Amino acid sequence: MGNDLKNPYRGEGEPETIGVGRVGGWGLIGFFLVVLVIPPLVRNFFDFRNGEPTVLERTLSRDRGAGLVEHLREVEAHVEGAFFTKEPRRLVQHFLSQTFAEGNRKTVIGRDGWLYLRPSVEALVATGPLQDAPLGAASDPALKQWRGPRVAIRKFAEDLEERGIELLLVPVPVKAMVRPEGLGVDGAERLVTHVDAVEFYREIEEMGVTVLDLGERFWELRSEDEVFLKQDTHWTPVAMEVAATEVAEHLRGRDWWGVEEGGGGYEVSEVKGESRGDLVEQLELGEGAGLYETESILLRKVNDAASGRRPESDRMARVGVVGDSFVNVFDDPGLGFGGDGDEAIGAGFAQHLARGLGEPVHVSAINGQGATGARAAFAKLYDDEVRAKKVVVWVIASRDLMYTPTLAMGNSVEWGDVEWNPKLRPDGGPPSAEAGEIVEAILVDKAKLTDPNSPEVNYRHSLFETEWEVLKVEATGEVKDGVRVFFWGFRDKIATEESKIRVGDRYRFRIFPEDAKEGVAGARRDSLVQPDFSESYFGQLVKTR
Amino acid sequence: MVFSSHIFVFYFLPLALLLYYAAPRVAKHLVLTLLSYVFYGWWNPWFTLLMLGSTVVDYYCGKAITTEGATRGRRRAGLWISVVVNLGVLAFFKYAGFGAGTASWVVELFGGDAVAVPAFLGEVVLPVGISFYTFQSMSYSIDLYRGHARPAESLVDFSCYVSLFPQLVAGPIVRYGSVAEQLRSRVHSVDGFVMGMARFNVGFAKKIFLANPMGGIADVCFAAGDGVLTAGVAWFGVVAYAFQIYFDFSAYSDMAIGLGRMFGFRFPENFNSPYKSHSVTEFWRRWHISLSSFLRDYLYIPLGGNRLGSGRTYVNLMTVMVIGGLWHGASWTFVVWGAIHGGMLAVERFAGRLNLVPTVPHPLKIAWTFVVVLIAWVFFRAENFEVASRYVVAMFGGGGGAPTEGLLAALVWTPVNMGMVVVCGVVAFCAPRSVRILENLVAWKVAVSIVLLVAALCLMFAQGFNPFLYFQF
């Protein structure tokens, strides 16, 4: 072979001269290696010193039940959340925002201080819910399996109708539809809506679902007052109250309403609320950025006239509210406007709807999970609690309805079916732990946690669901299986101690009824795959092993 | 993992360099092979079994081809087994669903009942980089058969060649003959490492500063719904895509060549400022050079090349380009992309033969070629014909009219986006290519490249958008 070898590749290669010298060369190589090696070394050193698992330990230890590919992706996400990325990210974004008014993947910077949620704007210009999603040969196979909203809405409406309950869908317009001028779209004479929106809502109504589209009402309102907050994704208190009033008027017009106008029992008091806005938070400029001031707004808190307290969610109420952060804003302090505490504000949509109706409502609203999570939480009510409802008012950001599969998956929006709790409410009401009971238990299962720095997450706080084999309830000595407890996974985007608990290990923690803990019921959550109809609690670790 | 990721830059690469240079000479290829399998398995460990299987088959086929005294029949059998296995693997993972769907459509077209495509075919996951490593692996058998190289000294050496992580998943397609002698003996030097390091840094910066921002523009334009895309935005979007795919892919090639150099290998160049081309013919001498030369040597020339008359030449050109299109993806849009290029190659050859090419200034030739390439890119980028046709119609004024067209324009026409497109244009049309910038390498150039790396890392932390387009092939 040797002498006959005719290698056509001999002589390949570009000419070059390298004149860095040996010493210079080693110096440059050293500089290069310092850039690569020092940041992760420092990170792992601090992890080790603080008792946290290093990257190597995380890579080599996999949670029981987690697939290998899933585990590697989690390791990679953890690596990308390194402390040394935060300051450069902050500085780069600060420079881009200040110099070029350039936002990031979550926030679009418009004119005159207006900020917009980028996925919302992208949803308005993409193919939407009626046109086929642009999927091709190279598309992620998971996108091809994605199910849009129509099937889920139809199924939910049918399930409710079986139980004698109406469904009222209330899609909340997004800011760009009502205030497009902030994006430089001047001269709009009408609501700037998705090309398929009207046809889509018509299809939904043909399923027997009533759609209360607030778009045109908000377009009229904009000439009187601001409809959306400048620096936040959500509506203003004025727009929110208009929405609550519209819904209340619609419900009062139903045959089954039967209560006279002016049912009282609620009072309103004014309080100031301040927040920089979730869209500013998502720019990750840091506290001292100085580019955006807090927005001050006037909130109208609703109080029960008799007790002087915020109207509670009533599981046996005739009206159920299912939704997302548009329901929770101005009530859940985790969304801003409530100061530093955990106390619920009481100025949100559900409270104003209760005031408009003159009677309490039940609320199943979960931040970021209005598509399925909130419905699943509603379906967990006892069967007779569900059947006590006459109507479910489903308040959801219209962008969730308009998303393409790619946008939906990128923003953690999924349209699943829900499983209904077949159990009846026990005599004496739902069982509940004495507030703060201490429990000793073994962790049986734990929901897959979303990384707080993931681009899919738009909220500061998040819960995760766990399942336990209870060894002992300290107060009563009781033992039970299959107890579900929610813990904080992250608070202010920082992973909690509870997020590190491991399946198979034993822990002591305090449990509270989930409904009874403020700021918990509406918080975004990572749930276990298999639904469960036992009561779920909120937990706080007492001691870890 | 991808090159422009934390896990690669801060963990895998330093560890790989440490283990490789600490290993004794006899173990270096084994270390490199194991590292490459870890790199590839990071996406999905099961994919490594496929690559291992393909490697073993081709190694032993190579032995069959080169065994002393092997008969012609045995040698041909070895070659054909290698080709069939590699193409068979590619066909199953990449084309089975497409083939079944197309067959069903053809049957329906002729009045038959639709053939049910087995559900599992729609769920087959395409292993990352399969198109690259199967072609590379095949080139071993072909180069041995043609006498262009000696066989690998061991299975480890051959595995090292197939799995070498710098070019495993997105090229350049390194033919065995061009690295065979480097596998036997290569020089590790400070100069070589510094050159590799500088090349990697330049590629990394190109990816982060140029390719990624262009991708953000292109994605939102190509995802636009009916009536939202105006002509201006459509052209802006496809220009952005043209820059994205060029800078993304050439950046990857820079990084691959640089990484290879750090481990002592010299890989062939893959790009030569393709958008400076005066014709589509010239474009294919400058774009994805490793693929076009592979197709030329292993397909076009065996088909007869230009030796069998003009008509056959045009057929051969079209065949090669259509297959080249299909190589990129199992979709008719890729076939159309290939056909546009094949058609233009044939037309240019025809016009050149008859001296029909008008004398026009060079800038006009470059502009005309760029426009043709842009229109072809629409089919390459669009997920299906519906998107492609909507896009092309919009480019020529048939789009727009939706109330939300202004919102799309607001997302796309930002100062940063417009500035970056201009910068990309200057770099693509006026700047020298990376290898030219670095061919006379001095200390300050290397220092600048490291500064660029640091700046790019800072921007990477902020971007949150980091696709690598050619991974999907």
PDB file of N, CA and C in Angstrom, chain B residues 216-292:
ATOM      1  N   GLY B 216     -32.208  35.949  16.903  1.00  0.00           N
ATOM      2  CA  GLY B 216     -33.379  36.509  17.569  1.00  0.00           C
ATOM      3  C   GLY B 216     -34.300  37.211  16.588  1.00  0.00           C
ATOM      4  N   ILE B 217     -33.705  37.919  15.633  1.00  0.00           N
ATOM      5  CA  ILE B 217     -34.509  38.626  14.616  1.00  0.00           C
ATOM      6  C   ILE B 217     -35.173  37.618  13.688  1.00  0.00           C
ATOM      7  N   ALA B 218     -34.387  36.678  13.194  1.00  0.00           N
ATOM      8  CA  ALA B 218     -34.901  35.719  12.208  1.00  0.00           C
ATOM      9  C   ALA B 218     -36.043  34.887  12.785  1.00  0.00           C
ATOM     10  N   ASP B 219     -35.893  34.462  14.025  1.00  0.00           N
ATOM     11  CA  ASP B 219     -36.908  33.582  14.610  1.00  0.00           C
ATOM     12  C   ASP B 219     -38.271  34.261  14.673  1.00  0.00           C
ATOM     13  N   VAL B 220     -38.288  35.517  15.105  1.00  0.00           N
ATOM     14  CA  VAL B 220     -39.588  36.167  15.248  1.00  0.00           C
ATOM     15  C   VAL B 220     -40.189  36.470  13.871  1.00  0.00           C
ATOM     16  N   CYS B 221     -39.363  36.738  12.880  1.00  0.00           N
ATOM     17  CA  CYS B 221     -39.882  36.994  11.526  1.00  0.00           C
ATOM     18  C   CYS B 221     -40.457  35.725  10.907  1.00  0.00           C
ATOM     19  N   PHE B 222     -39.734  34.628  11.041  1.00  0.00           N
ATOM     20  CA  PHE B 222     -40.213  33.392  10.423  1.00  0.00           C
ATOM     21  C   PHE B 222     -41.385  32.769  11.175  1.00  0.00           C
ATOM     22  N   ALA B 223     -41.608  33.205  12.420  1.00  0.00           N
ATOM     23  CA  ALA B 223     -42.755  32.684  13.160  1.00  0.00           C
ATOM     24  C   ALA B 223     -44.004  33.528  12.956  1.00  0.00           C
ATOM     25  N   ALA B 224     -43.908  34.574  12.121  1.00  0.00           N
ATOM     26  CA  ALA B 224     -45.018  35.512  11.967  1.00  0.00           C
ATOM     27  C   ALA B 224     -46.233  34.838  11.341  1.00  0.00           C
ATOM     28  N   GLY B 225     -47.393  35.259  11.793  1.00  0.00           N
ATOM     29  CA  GLY B 225     -48.629  34.705  11.275  1.00  0.00           C
ATOM     30  C   GLY B 225     -49.068  35.382   9.989  1.00  0.00           C
ATOM     31  N   ASP B 226     -50.190  34.947   9.498  1.00  0.00           N
ATOM     32  CA  ASP B 226     -50.744  35.450   8.245  1.00  0.00           C
ATOM     33  C   ASP B 226     -50.977  36.959   8.301  1.00  0.00           C
ATOM     34  N   GLY B 227     -50.466  37.657   7.316  1.00  0.00           N
ATOM     35  CA  GLY B 227     -50.752  39.084   7.216  1.00  0.00           C
ATOM     36  C   GLY B 227     -49.917  39.980   8.109  1.00  0.00           C
ATOM     37  N   VAL B 228     -49.037  39.399   8.895  1.00  0.00           N
ATOM     38  CA  VAL B 228     -48.269  40.212   9.841  1.00  0.00           C
ATOM     39  C   VAL B 228     -46.957  40.694   9.227  1.00  0.00           C
ATOM     40  N   LEU B 229     -46.478  39.923   8.258  1.00  0.00           N
ATOM     41  CA  LEU B 229     -45.155  40.186   7.689  1.00  0.00           C
ATOM     42  C   LEU B 229     -45.268  41.175   6.532  1.00  0.00           C
ATOM     43  N   THR B 230     -44.614  42.320   6.639  1.00  0.00           N
ATOM     44  CA  THR B 230     -44.542  43.264   5.520  1.00  0.00           C
ATOM     45  C   THR B 230     -43.267  42.984   4.729  1.00  0.00           C
ATOM     46  N   ALA B 231     -43.143  43.589   3.571  1.00  0.00           N
ATOM     47  CA  ALA B 231     -41.995  43.311   2.701  1.00  0.00           C
ATOM     48  C   ALA B 231     -40.683  43.687   3.390  1.00  0.00           C
ATOM     49  N   GLY B 232     -40.675  44.866   3.983  1.00  0.00           N
ATOM     50  CA  GLY B 232     -39.438  45.317   4.625  1.00  0.00           C
ATOM     51  C   GLY B 232     -38.996  44.391   5.737  1.00  0.00           C
ATOM     52  N   VAL B 233     -39.957  43.989   6.574  1.00  0.00           N
ATOM     53  CA  VAL B 233     -39.609  43.105   7.685  1.00  0.00           C
ATOM     54  C   VAL B 233     -39.198  41.733   7.158  1.00  0.00           C
ATOM     55  N   ALA B 234     -39.864  41.280   6.105  1.00  0.00           N
ATOM     56  CA  ALA B 234     -39.517  39.965   5.537  1.00  0.00           C
ATOM     57  C   ALA B 234     -38.079  39.952   5.020  1.00  0.00           C
ATOM     58  N   TRP B 235     -37.693  40.978   4.273  1.00  0.00           N
ATOM     59  CA  TRP B 235     -36.310  41.027   3.774  1.00  0.00           C
ATOM     60  C   TRP B 235     -35.330  41.153   4.928  1.00  0.00           C
ATOM     61  N   PHE B 236     -35.688  41.984   5.889  1.00  0.00           N
ATOM     62  CA  PHE B 236     -34.816  42.159   7.060  1.00  0.00           C
ATOM     63  C   PHE B 236     -34.618  40.824   7.767  1.00  0.00           C
ATOM     64  N   GLY B 237     -35.721  40.081   7.891  1.00  0.00           N
ATOM     65  CA  GLY B 237     -35.651  38.790   8.585  1.00  0.00           C
ATOM     66  C   GLY B 237     -34.796  37.774   7.861  1.00  0.00           C
ATOM     67  N   VAL B 238     -34.910  37.700   6.537  1.00  0.00           N
ATOM     68  CA  VAL B 238     -34.130  36.691   5.818  1.00  0.00           C
ATOM     69  C   VAL B 238     -32.664  37.107   5.749  1.00  0.00           C
ATOM     70  N   VAL B 239     -32.401  38.410   5.681  1.00  0.00           N
ATOM     71  CA  VAL B 239     -31.003  38.862   5.736  1.00  0.00           C
ATOM     72  C   VAL B 239     -30.411  38.488   7.094  1.00  0.00           C
ATOM     73  N   ALA B 240     -31.208  38.700   8.145  1.00  0.00           N
ATOM     74  CA  ALA B 240     -30.733  38.326   9.480  1.00  0.00           C
ATOM     75  C   ALA B 240     -30.463  36.825   9.532  1.00  0.00           C
ATOM     76  N   TYR B 241     -31.323  36.036   8.919  1.00  0.00           N
ATOM     77  CA  TYR B 241     -31.101  34.590   8.932  1.00  0.00           C
ATOM     78  C   TYR B 241     -29.851  34.221   8.156  1.00  0.00           C
ATOM     79  N   ALA B 242     -29.643  34.891   7.020  1.00  0.00           N
ATOM     80  CA  ALA B 242     -28.435  34.621   6.235  1.00  0.00           C
ATOM     81  C   ALA B 242     -27.187  34.870   7.072  1.00  0.00           C
ATOM     82  N   PHE B 243     -27.203  35.944   7.834  1.00  0.00           N
ATOM     83  CA  PHE B 243     -26.064  36.230   8.705  1.00  0.00           C
ATOM     84  C   PHE B 243     -25.994  35.250   9.873  1.00  0.00           C
ATOM     85  N   GLN B 244     -27.168  34.898  10.399  1.00  0.00           N
ATOM     86  CA  GLN B 244     -27.160  33.961  11.526  1.00  0.00           C
ATOM     87  C   GLN B 244     -26.526  32.637  11.126  1.00  0.00           C
ATOM     88  N   ILE B 245     -26.995  32.080  10.016  1.00  0.00           N
ATOM     89  CA  ILE B 245     -26.510  30.752   9.652  1.00  0.00           C
ATOM     90  C   ILE B 245     -25.032  30.796   9.265  1.00  0.00           C
ATOM     91  N   TYR B 246     -24.628  31.876   8.629  1.00  0.00           N
ATOM     92  CA  TYR B 246     -23.216  31.976   8.251  1.00  0.00           C
ATOM     93  C   TYR B 246     -22.339  32.120   9.488  1.00  0.00           C
ATOM     94  N   PHE B 247     -22.668  33.073  10.342  1.00  0.00           N
ATOM     95  CA  PHE B 247     -21.799  33.293  11.498  1.00  0.00           C
ATOM     96  C   PHE B 247     -21.889  32.154  12.501  1.00  0.00           C
ATOM     97  N   ASP B 248     -23.055  31.558  12.633  1.00  0.00           N
ATOM     98  CA  ASP B 248     -23.224  30.433  13.543  1.00  0.00           C
ATOM     99  C   ASP B 248     -22.350  29.260  13.099  1.00  0.00           C
ATOM    100  N   PHE B 249     -22.490  28.930  11.822  1.00  0.00           N
ATOM    101  CA  PHE B 249     -21.793  27.749  11.327  1.00  0.00           C
ATOM    102  C   PHE B 249     -20.296  28.005  11.185  1.00  0.00           C
ATOM    103  N   SER B 250     -19.925  29.186  10.679  1.00  0.00           N
ATOM    104  CA  SER B 250     -18.492  29.450  10.520  1.00  0.00           C
ATOM    105  C   SER B 250     -17.835  29.629  11.891  1.00  0.00           C
ATOM    106  N   ALA B 251     -18.605  30.154  12.857  1.00  0.00           N
ATOM    107  CA  ALA B 251     -18.066  30.264  14.217  1.00  0.00           C
ATOM    108  C   ALA B 251     -17.807  28.876  14.788  1.00  0.00           C
ATOM    109  N   TYR B 252     -18.750  27.990  14.560  1.00  0.00           N
ATOM    110  CA  TYR B 252     -18.555  26.627  15.047  1.00  0.00           C
ATOM    111  C   TYR B 252     -17.326  26.004  14.399  1.00  0.00           C
ATOM    112  N   SER B 253     -17.186  26.231  13.107  1.00  0.00           N
ATOM    113  CA  SER B 253     -16.004  25.689  12.416  1.00  0.00           C
ATOM    114  C   SER B 253     -14.730  26.297  12.974  1.00  0.00           C
ATOM    115  N   ASP B 254     -14.749  27.600  13.255  1.00  0.00           N
ATOM    116  CA  ASP B 254     -13.576  28.238  13.875  1.00  0.00           C
ATOM    117  C   ASP B 254     -13.246  27.561  15.198  1.00  0.00           C
ATOM    118  N   MET B 255     -14.265  27.369  16.008  1.00  0.00           N
ATOM    119  CA  MET B 255     -14.040  26.761  17.318  1.00  0.00           C
ATOM    120  C   MET B 255     -13.565  25.319  17.162  1.00  0.00           C
ATOM    121  N   ALA B 256     -14.137  24.603  16.207  1.00  0.00           N
ATOM    122  CA  ALA B 256     -13.730  23.213  15.992  1.00  0.00           C
ATOM    123  C   ALA B 256     -12.278  23.154  15.537  1.00  0.00           C
ATOM    124  N   ILE B 257     -11.918  24.017  14.601  1.00  0.00           N
ATOM    125  CA  ILE B 257     -10.542  24.033  14.100  1.00  0.00           C
ATOM    126  C   ILE B 257      -9.594  24.447  15.223  1.00  0.00           C
ATOM    127  N   GLY B 258     -10.008  25.447  16.002  1.00  0.00           N
ATOM    128  CA  GLY B 258      -9.182  25.893  17.120  1.00  0.00           C
ATOM    129  C   GLY B 258      -8.999  24.814  18.176  1.00  0.00           C
ATOM    130  N   LEU B 259     -10.093  24.142  18.523  1.00  0.00           N
ATOM    131  CA  LEU B 259      -9.995  23.073  19.524  1.00  0.00           C
ATOM    132  C   LEU B 259      -9.118  21.942  18.997  1.00  0.00           C
ATOM    133  N   GLY B 260      -9.316  21.592  17.723  1.00  0.00           N
ATOM    134  CA  GLY B 260      -8.484  20.539  17.151  1.00  0.00           C
ATOM    135  C   GLY B 260      -7.016  20.888  17.252  1.00  0.00           C
ATOM    136  N   ARG B 261      -6.717  22.158  16.991  1.00  0.00           N
ATOM    137  CA  ARG B 261      -5.317  22.596  17.034  1.00  0.00           C
ATOM    138  C   ARG B 261      -4.756  22.495  18.445  1.00  0.00           C
ATOM    139  N   MET B 262      -5.599  22.755  19.429  1.00  0.00           N
ATOM    140  CA  MET B 262      -5.145  22.653  20.828  1.00  0.00           C
ATOM    141  C   MET B 262      -4.753  21.220  21.171  1.00  0.00           C
ATOM    142  N   PHE B 263      -5.335  20.276  20.433  1.00  0.00           N
ATOM    143  CA  PHE B 263      -4.986  18.883  20.671  1.00  0.00           C
ATOM    144  C   PHE B 263      -4.031  18.351  19.603  1.00  0.00           C
ATOM    145  N   GLY B 264      -3.487  19.281  18.827  1.00  0.00           N
ATOM    146  CA  GLY B 264      -2.449  18.905  17.870  1.00  0.00           C
ATOM    147  C   GLY B 264      -2.924  18.575  16.478  1.00  0.00           C
ATOM    148  N   PHE B 265      -4.224  18.681  16.230  1.00  0.00           N
ATOM    149  CA  PHE B 265      -4.750  18.345  14.902  1.00  0.00           C
ATOM    150  C   PHE B 265      -4.923  19.604  14.051  1.00  0.00           C
ATOM    151  N   ARG B 266      -4.710  19.456  12.747  1.00  0.00           N
ATOM    152  CA  ARG B 266      -5.004  20.556  11.818  1.00  0.00           C
ATOM    153  C   ARG B 266      -6.137  20.103  10.916  1.00  0.00           C
ATOM    154  N   PHE B 267      -7.267  20.780  11.069  1.00  0.00           N
ATOM    155  CA  PHE B 267      -8.444  20.440  10.276  1.00  0.00           C
ATOM    156  C   PHE B 267      -8.532  21.370   9.080  1.00  0.00           C
ATOM    157  N   PRO B 268      -9.222  20.911   8.006  1.00  0.00           N
ATOM    158  CA  PRO B 268      -9.352  21.775   6.839  1.00  0.00           C
ATOM    159  C   PRO B 268     -10.300  22.940   7.114  1.00  0.00           C
ATOM    160  N   GLU B 269     -10.098  24.027   6.368  1.00  0.00           N
ATOM    161  CA  GLU B 269     -10.987  25.184   6.482  1.00  0.00           C
ATOM    162  C   GLU B 269     -12.355  24.830   5.911  1.00  0.00           C
ATOM    163  N   ASN B 270     -13.358  25.502   6.402  1.00  0.00           N
ATOM    164  CA  ASN B 270     -14.719  25.163   6.001  1.00  0.00           C
ATOM    165  C   ASN B 270     -15.460  26.320   5.325  1.00  0.00           C
ATOM    166  N   PHE B 271     -14.974  27.534   5.499  1.00  0.00           N
ATOM    167  CA  PHE B 271     -15.634  28.696   4.907  1.00  0.00           C
ATOM    168  C   PHE B 271     -14.583  29.654   4.355  1.00  0.00           C
ATOM    169  N   ASN B 272     -14.980  30.336   3.281  1.00  0.00           N
ATOM    170  CA  ASN B 272     -14.070  31.314   2.670  1.00  0.00           C
ATOM    171  C   ASN B 272     -14.887  32.522   2.225  1.00  0.00           C
ATOM    172  N   SER B 273     -15.423  33.260   3.212  1.00  0.00           N
ATOM    173  CA  SER B 273     -16.219  34.468   2.938  1.00  0.00           C
ATOM    174  C   SER B 273     -17.228  34.225   1.818  1.00  0.00           C
ATOM    175  N   PRO B 274     -18.178  33.319   2.001  1.00  0.00           N
ATOM    176  CA  PRO B 274     -19.076  32.921   0.906  1.00  0.00           C
ATOM    177  C   PRO B 274     -19.948  34.027   0.350  1.00  0.00           C
ATOM    178  N   TYR B 275     -20.280  35.027   1.173  1.00  0.00           N
ATOM    179  CA  TYR B 275     -21.168  36.066   0.659  1.00  0.00           C
ATOM    180  C   TYR B 275     -20.432  37.065  -0.235  1.00  0.00           C
ATOM    181  N   LYS B 276     -19.138  36.898  -0.395  1.00  0.00           N
ATOM    182  CA  LYS B 276     -18.395  37.718  -1.351  1.00  0.00           C
ATOM    183  C   LYS B 276     -18.403  37.085  -2.742  1.00  0.00           C
ATOM    184  N   SER B 277     -19.160  35.992  -2.890  1.00  0.00           N
ATOM    185  CA  SER B 277     -19.153  35.259  -4.156  1.00  0.00           C
ATOM    186  C   SER B 277     -19.805  36.056  -5.282  1.00  0.00           C
ATOM    187  N   HIS B 278     -19.278  35.857  -6.491  1.00  0.00           N
ATOM    188  CA  HIS B 278     -19.826  36.524  -7.684  1.00  0.00           C
ATOM    189  C   HIS B 278     -20.832  35.642  -8.411  1.00  0.00           C
ATOM    190  N   SER B 279     -20.965  34.428  -7.963  1.00  0.00           N
ATOM    191  CA  SER B 279     -21.902  33.514  -8.616  1.00  0.00           C
ATOM    192  C   SER B 279     -22.221  32.403  -7.634  1.00  0.00           C
ATOM    193  N   VAL B 280     -23.276  31.671  -7.919  1.00  0.00           N
ATOM    194  CA  VAL B 280     -23.640  30.542  -7.060  1.00  0.00           C
ATOM    195  C   VAL B 280     -22.565  29.459  -7.159  1.00  0.00           C
ATOM    196  N   THR B 281     -21.976  29.344  -8.338  1.00  0.00           N
ATOM    197  CA  THR B 281     -20.880  28.374  -8.510  1.00  0.00           C
ATOM    198  C   THR B 281     -19.752  28.694  -7.542  1.00  0.00           C
ATOM    199  N   GLU B 282     -19.394  29.969  -7.494  1.00  0.00           N
ATOM    200  CA  GLU B 282     -18.321  30.368  -6.580  1.00  0.00           C
ATOM    201  C   GLU B 282     -18.765  30.201  -5.121  1.00  0.00           C
ATOM    202  N   PHE B 283     -20.053  30.470  -4.857  1.00  0.00           N
ATOM    203  CA  PHE B 283     -20.580  30.312  -3.498  1.00  0.00           C
ATOM    204  C   PHE B 283     -20.275  28.917  -2.992  1.00  0.00           C
ATOM    205  N   TRP B 284     -20.465  27.911  -3.804  1.00  0.00           N
ATOM    206  CA  TRP B 284     -20.244  26.543  -3.340  1.00  0.00           C
ATOM    207  C   TRP B 284     -18.781  26.150  -3.266  1.00  0.00           C
ATOM    208  N   ARG B 285     -17.901  27.024  -3.675  1.00  0.00           N
ATOM    209  CA  ARG B 285     -16.474  26.775  -3.405  1.00  0.00           C
ATOM    210  C   ARG B 285     -16.074  27.447  -2.096  1.00  0.00           C
ATOM    211  N   ARG B 286     -16.979  28.277  -1.561  1.00  0.00           N
ATOM    212  CA  ARG B 286     -16.659  29.024  -0.350  1.00  0.00           C
ATOM    213  C   ARG B 286     -17.510  28.629   0.859  1.00  0.00           C
ATOM    214  N   TRP B 287     -18.667  27.979   0.641  1.00  0.00           N
ATOM    215  CA  TRP B 287     -19.610  27.653   1.721  1.00  0.00           C
ATOM    216  C   TRP B 287     -19.519  26.174   2.074  1.00  0.00           C
ATOM    217  N   HIS B 288     -19.411  25.884   3.362  1.00  0.00           N
ATOM    218  CA  HIS B 288     -19.381  24.505   3.865  1.00  0.00           C
ATOM    219  C   HIS B 288     -18.498  23.647   2.953  1.00  0.00           C
ATOM    220  N   ILE B 289     -17.250  24.066   2.848  1.00  0.00           N
ATOM    221  CA  ILE B 289     -16.316  23.490   1.876  1.00  0.00           C
ATOM    222  C   ILE B 289     -16.151  21.988   2.101  1.00  0.00           C
ATOM    223  N   SER B 290     -16.174  21.574   3.350  1.00  0.00           N
ATOM    224  CA  SER B 290     -15.967  20.142   3.622  1.00  0.00           C
ATOM    225  C   SER B 290     -17.121  19.307   3.083  1.00  0.00           C
ATOM    226  N   LEU B 291     -18.341  19.832   3.114  1.00  0.00           N
ATOM    227  CA  LEU B 291     -19.469  19.077   2.574  1.00  0.00           C
ATOM    228  C   LEU B 291     -19.455  19.102   1.059  1.00  0.00           C
ATOM    229  N   SER B 292     -19.236  20.283   0.483  1.00  0.00           N
ATOM    230  CA  SER B 292     -19.279  20.369  -0.974  1.00  0.00           C
ATOM    231  C   SER B 292     -18.159  19.544  -1.600  1.00  0.00           C
TER     232      SER B 292
END
